[in-house]
Short mmCIF file of C-alpha atoms in Angstrom, two decimals:
data_model
loop_
_atom_site.label_atom_id
_atom_site.label_comp_id
_atom_site.label_asym_id
_atom_site.label_seq_id
_atom_site.Cartn_x
_atom_site.Cartn_y
_atom_site.Cartn_z
CA GLN A 1 -6.81 37.44 34.80
CA GLU A 2 -8.89 39.69 32.68
CA GLY A 3 -6.19 39.79 30.14
CA THR A 4 -5.91 36.02 30.12
CA ALA A 5 -9.70 35.74 29.96
CA GLU A 6 -9.88 38.08 27.04
CA THR A 7 -7.28 36.35 24.95
CA PRO A 8 -8.91 32.92 25.36
CA LYS A 9 -12.24 34.43 24.52
CA GLN A 10 -10.71 36.07 21.54
CA LYS A 11 -9.26 32.76 20.60
CA LEU A 12 -12.62 31.10 21.04
CA LEU A 13 -14.32 33.66 18.88
CA ASP A 14 -11.68 33.24 16.25
CA ILE A 15 -12.10 29.52 16.29
CA ILE A 16 -15.84 29.74 16.06
CA GLY A 17 -15.58 32.33 13.31
CA ASN A 18 -13.28 30.05 11.37
CA MET A 19 -15.52 27.09 11.74
CA LYS A 20 -18.22 26.27 9.21
CA VAL A 21 -21.85 26.83 9.98
CA GLU A 22 -23.39 23.48 10.78
CA VAL A 23 -27.04 22.73 11.04
CA SER A 24 -26.91 19.74 13.35
CA TYR A 25 -26.68 20.48 17.01
CA ARG A 26 -24.32 17.65 17.74
CA LYS A 27 -21.56 19.05 15.60
CA LYS A 28 -22.05 22.44 17.18
CA LEU A 29 -21.58 20.89 20.56
CA GLN A 30 -18.46 19.11 19.43
CA GLU A 31 -17.00 22.31 18.13
CA LEU A 32 -17.81 24.06 21.34
CA LYS A 33 -16.04 21.37 23.19
CA ALA A 34 -13.12 21.66 20.84
CA SER A 35 -12.84 25.33 21.52
CA GLU A 36 -13.17 24.75 25.21
CA ASN A 37 -10.39 22.26 25.12
CA LYS A 38 -8.15 24.83 23.56
CA LYS A 39 -9.21 27.20 26.23
CA GLN A 40 -8.21 24.79 28.89
CA ASP A 41 -4.81 24.34 27.42
CA THR A 42 -4.21 28.03 27.34
CA ASN A 43 -5.30 28.20 30.96
CA MET A 44 -2.85 25.48 31.77
CA LEU A 45 -0.06 27.20 30.00
CA ALA A 46 -1.02 30.63 31.36
CA GLY A 47 -1.15 29.95 35.04
CA PRO A 48 -0.21 26.92 37.08
CA ASP A 49 -3.58 26.68 38.82
CA SER A 50 -4.18 24.04 41.33
CA GLU A 51 -7.09 22.70 39.31
CA GLY A 52 -5.33 22.97 35.99
CA PRO A 53 -2.80 20.22 36.44
CA GLN A 54 -5.42 18.20 38.30
CA ARG A 55 -7.79 18.41 35.38
CA ALA A 56 -4.99 17.67 33.02
CA ALA A 57 -4.01 14.72 35.10
CA GLU A 58 -7.59 13.53 35.09
CA GLY A 59 -7.78 14.02 31.38
CA ILE A 60 -4.69 11.90 30.88
CA GLN A 61 -5.64 9.27 33.42
CA ARG A 62 -8.95 8.36 31.77
CA GLY A 63 -7.59 6.33 28.94
CA LYS A 64 -6.84 8.16 25.76
CA PRO A 65 -6.08 11.85 26.38
CA LEU A 66 -8.38 14.31 24.73
CA ASN A 67 -7.39 16.56 21.94
CA PRO A 68 -5.73 19.61 23.57
CA GLU A 69 -7.60 21.90 21.20
CA LEU A 70 -10.85 20.43 22.32
CA VAL A 71 -9.80 20.90 25.92
CA LYS A 72 -9.00 24.51 25.23
CA ALA A 73 -12.30 25.04 23.55
CA ALA A 74 -14.13 23.43 26.46
CA SER A 75 -12.50 25.75 28.93
CA ALA A 76 -13.25 28.75 26.72
CA VAL A 77 -16.92 27.79 26.55
CA ALA A 78 -17.06 27.28 30.28
CA SER A 79 -15.57 30.71 30.85
CA SER A 80 -18.03 32.28 28.46
CA LEU A 81 -21.03 30.73 30.18
CA PRO A 82 -22.40 32.60 33.21
CA LEU A 83 -22.78 29.59 35.54
CA ASN A 84 -20.17 27.81 37.64
CA LYS A 85 -17.27 27.59 35.25
CA LYS A 86 -15.37 24.70 36.69
CA GLN A 87 -18.40 22.50 36.93
CA THR A 88 -19.48 23.22 33.40
CA GLU A 89 -15.97 22.63 32.22
CA SER A 90 -15.77 19.22 33.88
CA GLU A 91 -19.17 18.23 32.53
CA LEU A 92 -18.23 19.28 29.03
CA LEU A 93 -15.02 17.36 29.25
CA ALA A 94 -16.88 14.26 30.39
CA GLN A 95 -19.26 14.61 27.47
CA LEU A 96 -16.34 14.98 25.16
CA ARG A 97 -14.72 11.89 26.51
CA ARG A 98 -17.87 9.89 25.96
CA HIS A 99 -18.08 11.13 22.42
CA GLU A 100 -14.50 10.15 21.86
CA GLU A 101 -15.25 6.67 23.08
CA THR A 102 -18.19 6.32 20.77
CA THR A 103 -16.21 7.53 17.82
CA ASP A 104 -13.45 5.10 18.64
CA LYS A 105 -15.93 2.26 18.85
CA GLN A 106 -17.54 3.22 15.61
CA LYS A 107 -14.16 3.32 13.96
CA LYS A 108 -13.45 -0.18 15.14
CA GLY A 109 -16.91 -1.26 14.08
CA GLU A 110 -18.08 -2.66 17.39
CA THR A 111 -21.27 -0.72 17.93
CA ILE A 112 -24.50 -1.14 16.08
CA ASN A 113 -24.73 1.25 13.23
CA ILE A 114 -28.42 1.71 12.65
CA ARG A 115 -27.75 2.90 9.17
CA ASN A 116 -26.25 -0.42 8.28
CA VAL A 117 -29.27 -2.22 9.66
CA ILE A 118 -31.80 -0.09 7.87
CA SER A 119 -29.94 -0.12 4.59
CA GLU A 120 -30.37 -3.86 4.33
CA MET A 121 -34.08 -3.73 4.90
CA THR A 122 -36.49 -3.35 2.03
CA VAL A 123 -40.16 -2.67 2.00
CA LYS A 124 -42.03 -5.90 1.78
CA LYS A 125 -44.36 -6.05 -1.17
CA ARG A 126 -47.29 -8.29 -0.54
CA SER A 127 -48.66 -9.95 -3.60
CA PRO A 128 -52.45 -9.80 -3.79
CA ALA A 129 -52.69 -13.60 -3.79
CA GLN A 130 -50.68 -13.87 -0.59
CA ARG A 131 -52.66 -11.09 0.95
CA GLY A 132 -55.88 -12.86 0.19
CA VAL A 133 -54.53 -16.06 1.67
CA ARG A 134 -53.47 -14.29 4.82
CA ILE A 135 -56.82 -12.66 5.32
CA SER A 136 -58.63 -15.88 4.73
CA SER A 137 -56.28 -17.72 7.05
CA ARG A 138 -57.01 -15.25 9.82
CA ILE A 139 -60.74 -15.52 9.38
CA SER A 140 -60.80 -19.30 9.07
CA LEU A 141 -62.97 -20.80 11.73
CA GLU A 142 -62.89 -24.32 10.42
CA LEU A 143 -62.57 -26.92 13.05
CA ASP A 144 -61.00 -30.33 12.84
CA ASP A 145 -62.55 -33.39 14.26
CA ASP A 146 -60.79 -32.73 17.52
CA GLY A 147 -62.08 -29.19 17.76
CA GLN A 148 -58.72 -27.60 16.98
CA ARG A 149 -58.31 -24.90 14.40
CA ILE A 150 -56.53 -25.65 11.22
CA ARG A 151 -53.21 -23.91 11.48
CA PRO A 152 -52.35 -21.94 8.36
CA GLU A 153 -49.08 -22.92 6.76
CA ARG A 154 -46.18 -20.64 7.35
CA PHE A 155 -44.88 -20.38 3.87
CA SER A 156 -44.42 -16.60 3.72
CA SER A 157 -41.11 -16.66 5.56
CA GLN A 158 -39.83 -19.39 3.29
CA SER A 159 -40.73 -17.46 0.15
CA LEU A 160 -38.94 -14.36 1.44
CA ASP A 161 -35.86 -16.33 2.32
CA SER A 162 -35.70 -17.76 -1.14
CA ARG A 163 -35.43 -14.28 -2.60
CA ARG A 164 -32.69 -13.09 -0.28
CA SER A 165 -30.29 -15.53 1.24
CA LEU A 166 -29.65 -15.13 4.91
CA LYS A 167 -25.88 -14.94 4.87
CA VAL A 168 -25.50 -12.12 2.37
CA GLY A 169 -24.45 -8.66 3.53
CA LYS A 170 -22.40 -7.04 6.26
CA ARG A 171 -22.41 -8.43 9.73
CA LEU A 172 -24.55 -6.27 11.95
CA ASN A 173 -23.04 -7.43 15.24
CA ILE A 174 -26.37 -7.38 16.99
CA PHE A 175 -26.02 -10.79 18.57
CA THR A 176 -22.96 -12.11 20.26
CA LYS A 177 -21.82 -15.49 19.11
CA ALA A 178 -22.97 -18.17 21.45
CA SER A 179 -19.96 -19.67 23.14
CA THR A 180 -19.65 -23.29 22.14
CA GLU A 181 -18.93 -24.89 25.47
CA PRO A 182 -16.84 -27.98 25.28
CA GLU A 183 -18.94 -30.95 26.10
CA HIS A 184 -18.31 -31.97 29.62
CA ALA A 185 -17.11 -35.43 30.29
CA LEU A 186 -19.99 -37.88 30.39
CA LYS A 187 -21.29 -38.32 33.86
CA THR A 188 -21.01 -41.82 35.08
CA VAL A 189 -24.51 -43.15 34.41
CA SER A 190 -25.57 -46.05 36.50
CA SER A 191 -27.89 -48.62 35.00
CA PRO A 192 -31.35 -47.08 34.56
CA THR A 193 -33.49 -47.55 37.62
CA ILE A 194 -37.01 -48.88 37.51
CA TRP A 195 -38.32 -45.38 38.02
CA ASP A 196 -36.42 -44.18 34.97
CA LEU A 197 -37.86 -46.97 32.90
CA GLU A 198 -41.36 -46.24 34.10
CA PHE A 199 -40.90 -42.58 33.37
CA ALA A 200 -39.66 -43.36 29.90
CA LYS A 201 -42.64 -45.62 29.29
CA GLU A 202 -44.98 -42.90 30.51
CA ILE A 203 -43.47 -40.37 28.15
CA ALA A 204 -43.69 -42.78 25.25
CA ALA A 205 -47.34 -43.50 26.04
CA ILE A 206 -48.20 -39.82 26.21
CA THR A 207 -46.35 -38.82 23.06
CA ALA A 208 -47.77 -41.66 21.02
CA GLN A 209 -51.13 -40.04 20.28
CA PRO A 210 -53.71 -42.08 18.40
CA PRO A 211 -53.69 -41.33 14.67
CA ARG A 212 -55.97 -38.53 13.58
CA ASN A 213 -56.71 -39.91 10.15
CA GLY A 214 -56.14 -42.87 7.87
CA PHE A 215 -52.83 -41.58 6.58
CA GLU A 216 -51.32 -41.36 10.03
CA GLU A 217 -52.62 -44.81 10.80
CA MET A 218 -50.92 -46.17 7.71
CA ILE A 219 -47.71 -44.40 8.67
CA GLN A 220 -47.81 -46.00 12.09
CA TRP A 221 -48.43 -49.42 10.59
CA THR A 222 -45.54 -49.01 8.20
CA LYS A 223 -43.26 -48.11 11.08
CA GLU A 224 -44.39 -51.16 13.01
CA GLY A 225 -43.92 -53.39 9.99
CA ILE A 226 -47.55 -54.37 9.56
CA LEU A 227 -47.85 -52.52 6.27
CA TRP A 228 -45.35 -53.04 3.53
CA GLU A 229 -43.40 -50.17 2.07
CA PHE A 230 -44.36 -49.12 -1.43
CA PRO A 231 -43.07 -49.67 -4.09
CA ILE A 232 -42.87 -53.24 -2.91
CA ASP A 233 -39.39 -54.60 -2.52
CA ASN A 234 -39.40 -58.36 -2.91
CA GLU A 235 -36.15 -58.81 -1.04
CA VAL A 236 -37.00 -57.08 2.20
CA GLY A 237 -35.13 -58.72 5.04
CA MET A 238 -33.46 -61.21 2.72
CA ASP A 239 -30.67 -59.28 1.13
CA ASP A 240 -27.48 -60.15 2.99
CA GLY A 241 -25.23 -58.39 0.51
CA ALA A 242 -23.58 -61.58 -0.77
CA GLU A 243 -22.67 -61.94 -4.43
CA PHE A 244 -24.05 -64.68 -6.65
CA HIS A 245 -20.78 -66.56 -6.75
CA GLU A 246 -20.92 -67.05 -3.00
CA HIS A 247 -24.27 -68.75 -3.38
CA ILE A 248 -23.38 -70.99 -6.27
CA PHE A 249 -19.74 -71.99 -5.94
CA LEU A 250 -19.77 -73.80 -2.61
CA ASP A 251 -16.97 -76.23 -3.45
CA LYS A 252 -14.51 -74.43 -1.22
CA HIS A 253 -16.53 -75.47 1.84
CA LEU A 254 -16.02 -79.11 0.93
CA GLU A 255 -12.39 -79.21 1.98
CA GLY A 256 -13.06 -81.13 5.20
CA PHE A 257 -14.53 -84.11 3.43
CA PRO A 258 -12.72 -87.09 1.96
CA LYS A 259 -12.07 -86.82 -1.77
CA ASP A 260 -13.50 -90.19 -2.71
CA GLY A 261 -16.36 -92.27 -1.60
CA PRO A 262 -20.08 -92.05 -1.13
CA ILE A 263 -19.79 -89.23 1.34
CA ARG A 264 -18.19 -86.99 -1.23
CA HIS A 265 -20.84 -87.94 -3.72
CA PHE A 266 -23.54 -87.19 -1.20
CA MET A 267 -22.05 -83.82 -0.30
CA GLU A 268 -21.72 -82.83 -3.91
CA LEU A 269 -25.41 -83.48 -4.34
CA VAL A 270 -26.09 -81.42 -1.24
CA ILE A 271 -24.10 -78.56 -2.67
CA CYS A 272 -25.86 -78.81 -5.99
CA GLY A 273 -29.20 -78.51 -4.22
CA LEU A 274 -28.08 -75.59 -2.05
CA SER A 275 -26.73 -73.65 -5.00
CA LYS A 276 -30.13 -73.81 -6.63
CA ASN A 277 -31.93 -72.59 -3.50
CA PRO A 278 -32.75 -68.88 -3.68
CA TYR A 279 -34.48 -68.73 -0.32
CA LEU A 280 -31.56 -69.40 1.94
CA SER A 281 -28.84 -66.94 2.85
CA VAL A 282 -25.18 -67.83 2.41
CA LYS A 283 -24.82 -68.19 6.16
CA GLN A 284 -27.58 -70.75 6.37
CA LYS A 285 -26.04 -72.77 3.54
CA ILE A 286 -22.66 -72.78 5.21
CA GLU A 287 -24.32 -73.86 8.45
CA HIS A 288 -25.89 -76.85 6.69
CA ILE A 289 -22.56 -77.95 5.26
CA GLU A 290 -20.80 -77.56 8.59
CA TRP A 291 -23.43 -79.62 10.34
CA PHE A 292 -22.85 -82.44 7.90
CA GLU A 293 -19.13 -82.17 8.47
CA LYS A 294 -19.58 -82.51 12.22
CA TYR A 295 -22.02 -85.37 11.79
CA PHE A 296 -19.69 -87.36 9.62
CA GLU A 297 -16.78 -86.65 11.97
CA GLU A 298 -18.75 -88.19 14.79
CA LYS A 299 -19.65 -91.21 12.75
CA LYS A 300 -16.09 -91.82 11.56
CA GLU A 301 -15.53 -94.95 13.61
CA LEU A 302 -18.74 -96.42 12.36
CA LEU A 303 -17.81 -95.61 8.80
CA GLN A 304 -14.39 -97.21 9.13
CA ASP A 305 -15.96 -100.46 10.18
CA ILE A 306 -17.80 -100.57 6.91
CA MET B 1 -34.12 -76.46 28.93
CA ALA B 2 -36.96 -77.68 31.10
CA ALA B 3 -37.06 -74.40 32.96
CA ALA B 4 -37.18 -72.48 29.72
CA ALA B 5 -40.03 -74.62 28.45
CA LEU B 6 -41.92 -74.17 31.70
CA GLY B 7 -41.43 -70.44 31.61
CA TRP B 8 -42.60 -70.26 28.05
CA ALA B 9 -45.68 -72.33 28.87
CA LEU B 10 -46.56 -70.04 31.76
CA ARG B 11 -46.17 -67.01 29.61
CA ALA B 12 -48.23 -68.63 26.91
CA ALA B 13 -51.03 -69.39 29.31
CA ARG B 14 -51.18 -65.77 30.39
CA GLN B 15 -50.47 -63.72 27.35
CA VAL B 16 -51.52 -60.10 27.66
CA LEU B 17 -51.48 -58.14 24.45
CA PRO B 18 -49.59 -54.91 25.13
CA SER B 19 -50.87 -52.80 22.26
CA PRO B 20 -54.21 -51.06 22.83
CA CYS B 21 -56.20 -52.45 19.92
CA PRO B 22 -59.91 -51.90 19.47
CA GLY B 23 -62.26 -54.81 19.59
CA GLN B 24 -62.11 -57.90 21.71
CA VAL B 25 -58.83 -58.54 23.45
CA ARG B 26 -58.19 -62.18 24.28
CA SER B 27 -55.65 -62.73 27.01
CA TYR B 28 -55.63 -66.55 27.00
CA TYR B 29 -55.60 -69.30 24.43
CA VAL B 30 -59.06 -70.65 23.78
CA ASP B 31 -58.38 -74.07 25.30
CA TRP B 32 -55.57 -76.42 26.29
CA ARG B 33 -55.65 -78.17 22.95
CA MET B 34 -54.85 -74.92 21.29
CA LEU B 35 -51.99 -74.43 23.72
CA ARG B 36 -50.58 -77.85 22.90
CA ASP B 37 -50.84 -77.07 19.23
CA VAL B 38 -48.93 -73.86 19.81
CA LYS B 39 -46.19 -75.83 21.63
CA ARG B 40 -45.95 -78.26 18.75
CA ARG B 41 -45.59 -75.48 16.25
CA ARG B 42 -42.82 -73.89 18.27
CA LEU B 43 -40.89 -77.14 18.62
CA ALA B 44 -41.33 -77.96 14.97
CA TYR B 45 -39.82 -74.59 14.12
CA GLU B 46 -36.85 -75.20 16.41
CA TYR B 47 -36.02 -78.66 15.12
CA ALA B 48 -36.88 -78.04 11.48
CA ASP B 49 -33.27 -77.78 10.30
CA GLU B 50 -32.08 -80.86 12.13
CA ARG B 51 -34.96 -82.94 10.90
CA LEU B 52 -34.31 -81.82 7.36
CA ARG B 53 -30.64 -82.82 7.51
CA ILE B 54 -31.22 -86.17 9.15
CA ASN B 55 -33.94 -86.95 6.67
CA ALA B 56 -31.58 -86.08 3.85
CA ILE B 57 -29.26 -88.79 5.15
CA ARG B 58 -32.08 -91.24 5.58
CA LYS B 59 -33.80 -90.84 2.23
CA ASN B 60 -30.68 -91.67 0.31
CA THR B 61 -29.45 -94.36 -2.00
CA ILE B 62 -25.79 -93.35 -1.99
CA LEU B 63 -24.82 -93.54 1.66
CA PRO B 64 -24.40 -96.93 3.30
CA LYS B 65 -27.39 -98.45 4.97
CA GLU B 66 -25.80 -98.61 8.37
CA LEU B 67 -25.48 -94.89 8.40
CA GLN B 68 -29.09 -94.57 7.47
CA GLU B 69 -30.19 -96.84 10.29
CA VAL B 70 -28.24 -94.74 12.74
CA ALA B 71 -29.95 -91.70 11.34
CA ASP B 72 -33.31 -93.39 11.79
CA LYS B 73 -32.62 -93.91 15.43
CA GLU B 74 -31.48 -90.38 15.83
CA ILE B 75 -34.57 -88.85 14.39
CA ALA B 76 -36.74 -91.08 16.52
CA ALA B 77 -34.89 -89.75 19.56
CA LEU B 78 -35.96 -86.22 18.87
CA PRO B 79 -38.97 -84.95 20.86
CA ARG B 80 -42.18 -86.20 19.45
CA ASP B 81 -43.76 -82.77 19.24
CA SER B 82 -41.04 -81.55 16.91
CA CYS B 83 -42.64 -83.41 14.06
CA PRO B 84 -44.51 -81.05 11.72
CA SER B 85 -47.14 -83.56 10.86
CA ARG B 86 -48.46 -83.31 14.40
CA ILE B 87 -49.53 -79.74 13.82
CA ARG B 88 -53.24 -79.31 13.31
CA ASN B 89 -54.55 -76.18 11.64
CA ARG B 90 -57.17 -75.26 14.17
CA CYS B 91 -59.51 -72.34 14.01
CA VAL B 92 -57.83 -69.32 15.47
CA LEU B 93 -60.87 -68.04 17.34
CA THR B 94 -62.76 -71.15 18.40
CA SER B 95 -60.00 -73.82 18.26
CA ARG B 96 -62.21 -76.05 16.14
CA PRO B 97 -60.05 -78.75 14.53
CA ARG B 98 -62.36 -79.43 11.60
CA GLY B 99 -64.01 -77.27 8.98
CA VAL B 100 -61.17 -74.70 8.98
CA ARG B 101 -60.56 -72.61 5.88
CA ARG B 102 -56.83 -72.15 5.54
CA ARG B 103 -56.93 -68.71 3.96
CA TRP B 104 -58.71 -67.15 6.91
CA ARG B 105 -57.61 -69.61 9.60
CA LEU B 106 -61.21 -69.67 10.79
CA SER B 107 -63.68 -72.47 11.21
CA ARG B 108 -66.77 -72.41 9.04
CA ILE B 109 -68.99 -71.10 11.79
CA ALA B 110 -66.76 -68.17 12.74
CA PHE B 111 -66.20 -67.40 9.09
CA ARG B 112 -69.92 -67.29 8.44
CA HIS B 113 -70.47 -65.07 11.44
CA PHE B 114 -67.96 -62.48 10.32
CA ALA B 115 -68.88 -62.64 6.66
CA ASP B 116 -72.50 -61.93 7.47
CA HIS B 117 -71.50 -58.90 9.47
CA ALA B 118 -69.36 -57.72 6.49
CA GLN B 119 -66.15 -57.98 8.45
CA VAL B 120 -64.32 -60.23 6.02
CA SER B 121 -62.91 -58.20 3.17
CA GLY B 122 -63.93 -59.21 -0.32
CA VAL B 123 -66.46 -61.83 0.77
CA GLN B 124 -70.04 -61.62 -0.30
CA ARG B 125 -73.03 -63.94 -0.16
CA ALA B 126 -73.08 -66.00 -3.32
CA MET B 127 -76.07 -65.65 -5.52
CA TRP B 128 -76.32 -66.84 -9.08
#
């Protein structure tokens, strides 16, 4: 055993001697683990210990098997340390495995790389004008009529966004995408109960606060229809989207009438008058003509007597 | 038809303004004459088209006279309150039938009252 212990130690020393001198502690640890892994392999090969194959089996069972060199190095380190060798070896191997996992994740790009996050950030430079505004906004003690403070406008975020768009740069993978659930089938809604209506009315009454100033009052009036919309549109509520030829050329509606006679004469006069009327919609004009048609249909017997 | 008219009359007699407006809120018409005038206006609006068409047949030199006589009878058969000439422009606040200025729909007394309190826009005591 001494011979086997010496050769792994020798191997460990060789490995460490060959390795570069690193400043960071993490890399040192990794190298130590690497050497210990090698040590473990040599132990495996040297003697079929009861723990050796077990450890090997464990190493293989937990997902991706570790680098055999690293395993050797881990065992070498454990043997070199004065404390319980097997325990230290298992702990080192566990550490190694965790490191492997992190490196795998980083390779795939799943974890948050803080460097990526910080690289995108820049030091915010406050312009003196903005600074002054911010200070004054904090100190402002002006009160409205209601006794509420005037809220300062949040324009700083908007100005920053205009300089750098939000969708530029690498994805940082800090937030998981919210799963867009498919909209469930609409629940069968029965007709709204009286309580629902009352509740809705209550909400409407509470949310409809009285206007704070003249502008809000005018807005409310415009919504209700009391105040006209400016610039004034003379054809509000009148424009039915019909072309001029539908208003003027109403001859085609005269097909139900006899071609000759006083009735035709009368209807032509009616149509002449309607075509000159700008205040009626096309529907209303057609309704007039149809009423006359019905009326004369009813009076047909009377007319035939004449 | 009768039921609808009755329902409308009941509602008219007890009209509660829903919007919370400042000032005096009147829940009833000033008097029954005003209510009747309101009924006449409503009926005149409903029958306006028919009256117009039947009058077009009546006031005519082209159509035969028999047709015009029939039209005369028809228009006489319409409800009497549907005639627009029965509408009286009463004062909106006091229901006074006479002395009503059309622009403000107020009788002279109500107009004077509000003008003196500077509640009529653009109206000033004349002095020259």
